[in-house]
Each structure stands twice: as C-alpha cells, then as structure tokens.
Amino acid sequence: MEQTFLMVKPDGVQRNLIGEIVSRFEKKGFQLAGAKLMTISRELAENHYAEHKERPFFGDLVNFITSGPVFAMVWQGENVIATARNMMGKTNPGEAAPGTIRGDFAVQVSNNVIHGSDSPESAEREIGLFFHEEELVQYEKAG
Ligand code: CMP
C-alpha cells in the first residue's frame, strides 16, 4: 500500500484548516495511517528540507516551519503520492488551480498551507523523520 507524508504547515494550523484538509483526503478515499500535532525543532526542519539547503529562502523556510504547530500525517492508498500532490496544487499558490488546497486557501509560496512528499523516496524518508513505526496503524483488509 503506497503511503505519503503530508503536513499542514503553521499557517494552515493557525487558520483552522486542519479539518478542511483532512476532510478532503478522507472524502477522496484515502486512509489516514498516522497523525500528530507537533512543533518542529530546527534540527528536524533542517533535515526535512535538506534538499533546499543552498536555496536563498532556506533560512526563511526553516524559521517559518518552526514558527508554530504543524499537523503531520501519513496517508495511504493507490497512487496517493501523486494524487495528493494534484489535490494540493502547484507549490506557488498563484499558479495553483482553483479546487486545489493551495488554489483555494493560499496566496504566497512561503505560506502555502501544506507540504506533501514528491516521490516514493521522499515519502519514505519523510515518514521516517516524523513517525515511529508504532505510531502508524494497520487496517484490517476488508472482506
Ligand atoms: P514545500 O512543498 O513545503 O517544499 C519546500 C518549500 O519551500 C515549498 O513548499 C515552499 O513553501 C517553499 N518555497 C519555495 N520557493 C520559495 C521562495 N521563493 N521563497 C520562500 N519559500 C519558498
């Protein structure tokens, strides 16, 4: 079963968008395998965003993601990594289509409400950074 890591960022938590965002993935038909409200340490933030270390916005990115609680989640289902990215919309909310999470709820690229893994490798790495195996549930196979 494919899994992905999704995170409501501090702006989304502050704007009370956790329920709206969880609801979209539930209604789509994906399963929530784990979730927690947490405040990210600088060490975890720098690790999570390591691929952006050389970017000019890296410092701002780490400051922002550690600025308040985030809602970290693991979702599972068929093709969930790519489908969740489609549901989130483009990274820059100005280019994100209406009907997507960023298209509906965000304006700025730095405050774009949600993060989602962009590949199976990222998903595995990010789930491992944020969750212990025992924090994720197993669902009985239906039927
Ligand atoms: P995310 O999907 O969490 O992955 C990296 C983040 O960097 C991205 O979402 C944006 O929020 C952020 N980002 C990308 N470009 C910029 C930028 N030019 N300035 C600030 N933040 C950015």
Short mmCIF file of N, CA and C and ligand atoms in Angstrom, two decimals, residues 7 9 48-49 51-52 55-58 60-61 64-65 85 88 91-93 102 108-117, ligand 1:
data_model
loop_
_atom_site.label_atom_id
_atom_site.label_comp_id
_atom_site.label_asym_id
_atom_site.label_seq_id
_atom_site.Cartn_x
_atom_site.Cartn_y
_atom_site.Cartn_z
N MET A 7 1.73 17.40 5.53
CA MET A 7 1.84 18.21 6.74
C MET A 7 1.11 19.54 6.53
N LYS A 9 0.97 23.10 7.39
CA LYS A 9 2.02 23.99 7.89
C LYS A 9 1.46 24.96 8.94
N HIS A 48 14.51 17.80 7.27
CA HIS A 48 13.38 17.61 6.36
C HIS A 48 13.57 18.37 5.06
N TYR A 49 14.07 19.61 5.16
CA TYR A 49 14.23 20.46 3.97
C TYR A 49 15.67 20.49 3.46
N GLU A 51 17.23 19.23 1.07
CA GLU A 51 17.45 19.41 -0.38
C GLU A 51 17.40 20.89 -0.79
N HIS A 52 16.86 21.75 0.09
CA HIS A 52 16.77 23.18 -0.22
C HIS A 52 17.86 24.01 0.48
N ARG A 55 19.34 26.99 -1.19
CA ARG A 55 18.42 28.00 -1.74
C ARG A 55 18.43 29.26 -0.88
N PRO A 56 18.25 30.43 -1.51
CA PRO A 56 18.27 31.68 -0.74
C PRO A 56 17.17 31.76 0.32
N PHE A 57 16.09 31.01 0.11
CA PHE A 57 14.97 31.10 1.06
C PHE A 57 15.04 30.06 2.17
N PHE A 58 16.15 29.29 2.23
CA PHE A 58 16.23 28.19 3.20
C PHE A 58 16.03 28.67 4.65
N ASP A 60 14.50 31.36 5.78
CA ASP A 60 13.10 31.76 5.99
C ASP A 60 12.20 30.53 6.09
N LEU A 61 12.50 29.52 5.28
CA LEU A 61 11.70 28.30 5.26
C LEU A 61 11.77 27.59 6.62
N PHE A 64 9.98 29.64 9.27
CA PHE A 64 8.52 29.55 9.13
C PHE A 64 7.98 28.21 9.64
N ILE A 65 8.62 27.12 9.25
CA ILE A 65 8.06 25.80 9.57
C ILE A 65 8.21 25.48 11.06
N ARG A 85 -0.46 15.26 -4.38
CA ARG A 85 0.20 16.45 -4.96
C ARG A 85 -0.77 17.19 -5.87
N MET A 88 -3.19 19.05 -3.74
CA MET A 88 -2.57 20.21 -3.10
C MET A 88 -2.44 21.38 -4.05
N THR A 91 3.11 24.39 -6.08
CA THR A 91 3.79 24.94 -4.90
C THR A 91 3.50 26.43 -4.74
N ASN A 92 3.54 27.16 -5.86
CA ASN A 92 3.21 28.59 -5.81
C ASN A 92 1.69 28.74 -5.91
N PRO A 93 1.05 29.16 -4.83
CA PRO A 93 -0.42 29.21 -4.82
C PRO A 93 -1.01 30.08 -5.93
N ARG A 102 -4.04 24.56 -2.24
CA ARG A 102 -3.31 25.84 -2.31
C ARG A 102 -4.07 26.85 -3.18
N GLN A 108 0.72 33.07 -0.97
CA GLN A 108 2.18 33.19 -1.06
C GLN A 108 2.87 31.84 -1.07
N VAL A 109 3.98 31.76 -1.83
CA VAL A 109 4.72 30.50 -1.92
C VAL A 109 5.32 30.08 -0.57
N SER A 110 5.67 31.07 0.24
CA SER A 110 6.29 30.74 1.54
C SER A 110 5.24 30.25 2.55
N ASN A 111 4.00 30.69 2.39
CA ASN A 111 2.91 30.30 3.31
C ASN A 111 1.87 29.54 2.49
N ASN A 112 2.23 28.34 2.08
CA ASN A 112 1.36 27.63 1.14
C ASN A 112 0.60 26.46 1.79
N VAL A 113 0.37 26.56 3.09
CA VAL A 113 -0.61 25.76 3.84
C VAL A 113 -0.28 24.28 4.04
N ILE A 114 0.30 23.65 3.03
CA ILE A 114 0.51 22.19 3.13
C ILE A 114 1.79 21.77 2.43
N HIS A 115 2.42 20.74 2.98
CA HIS A 115 3.57 20.08 2.34
C HIS A 115 3.18 18.65 2.03
N GLY A 116 3.66 18.14 0.90
CA GLY A 116 3.44 16.73 0.58
C GLY A 116 4.66 16.14 -0.11
N SER A 117 4.98 14.90 0.19
CA SER A 117 6.14 14.23 -0.42
C SER A 117 5.99 14.23 -1.95
P1 CMP B 1 7.16 22.64 0.31
O1 CMP B 1 6.38 21.74 -0.57
O2 CMP B 1 6.97 22.53 1.76
O3 CMP B 1 8.70 22.44 -0.04
C1 CMP B 1 9.65 23.47 0.02
C2 CMP B 1 9.03 24.78 0.34
O4 CMP B 1 9.83 25.90 0.07
C3 CMP B 1 7.81 24.99 -0.53
O5 CMP B 1 6.79 24.13 -0.11
C4 CMP B 1 7.56 26.48 -0.37
O6 CMP B 1 6.67 26.75 0.71
C5 CMP B 1 8.94 26.99 -0.03
N1 CMP B 1 9.42 27.88 -1.06
C6 CMP B 1 9.61 27.59 -2.35
N2 CMP B 1 10.05 28.67 -3.01
C7 CMP B 1 10.13 29.66 -2.09
C8 CMP B 1 10.53 31.01 -2.14
N3 CMP B 1 10.94 31.56 -3.29
N4 CMP B 1 10.50 31.71 -1.01
C9 CMP B 1 10.12 31.12 0.16
N5 CMP B 1 9.73 29.84 0.26
C10 CMP B 1 9.74 29.13 -0.85
#
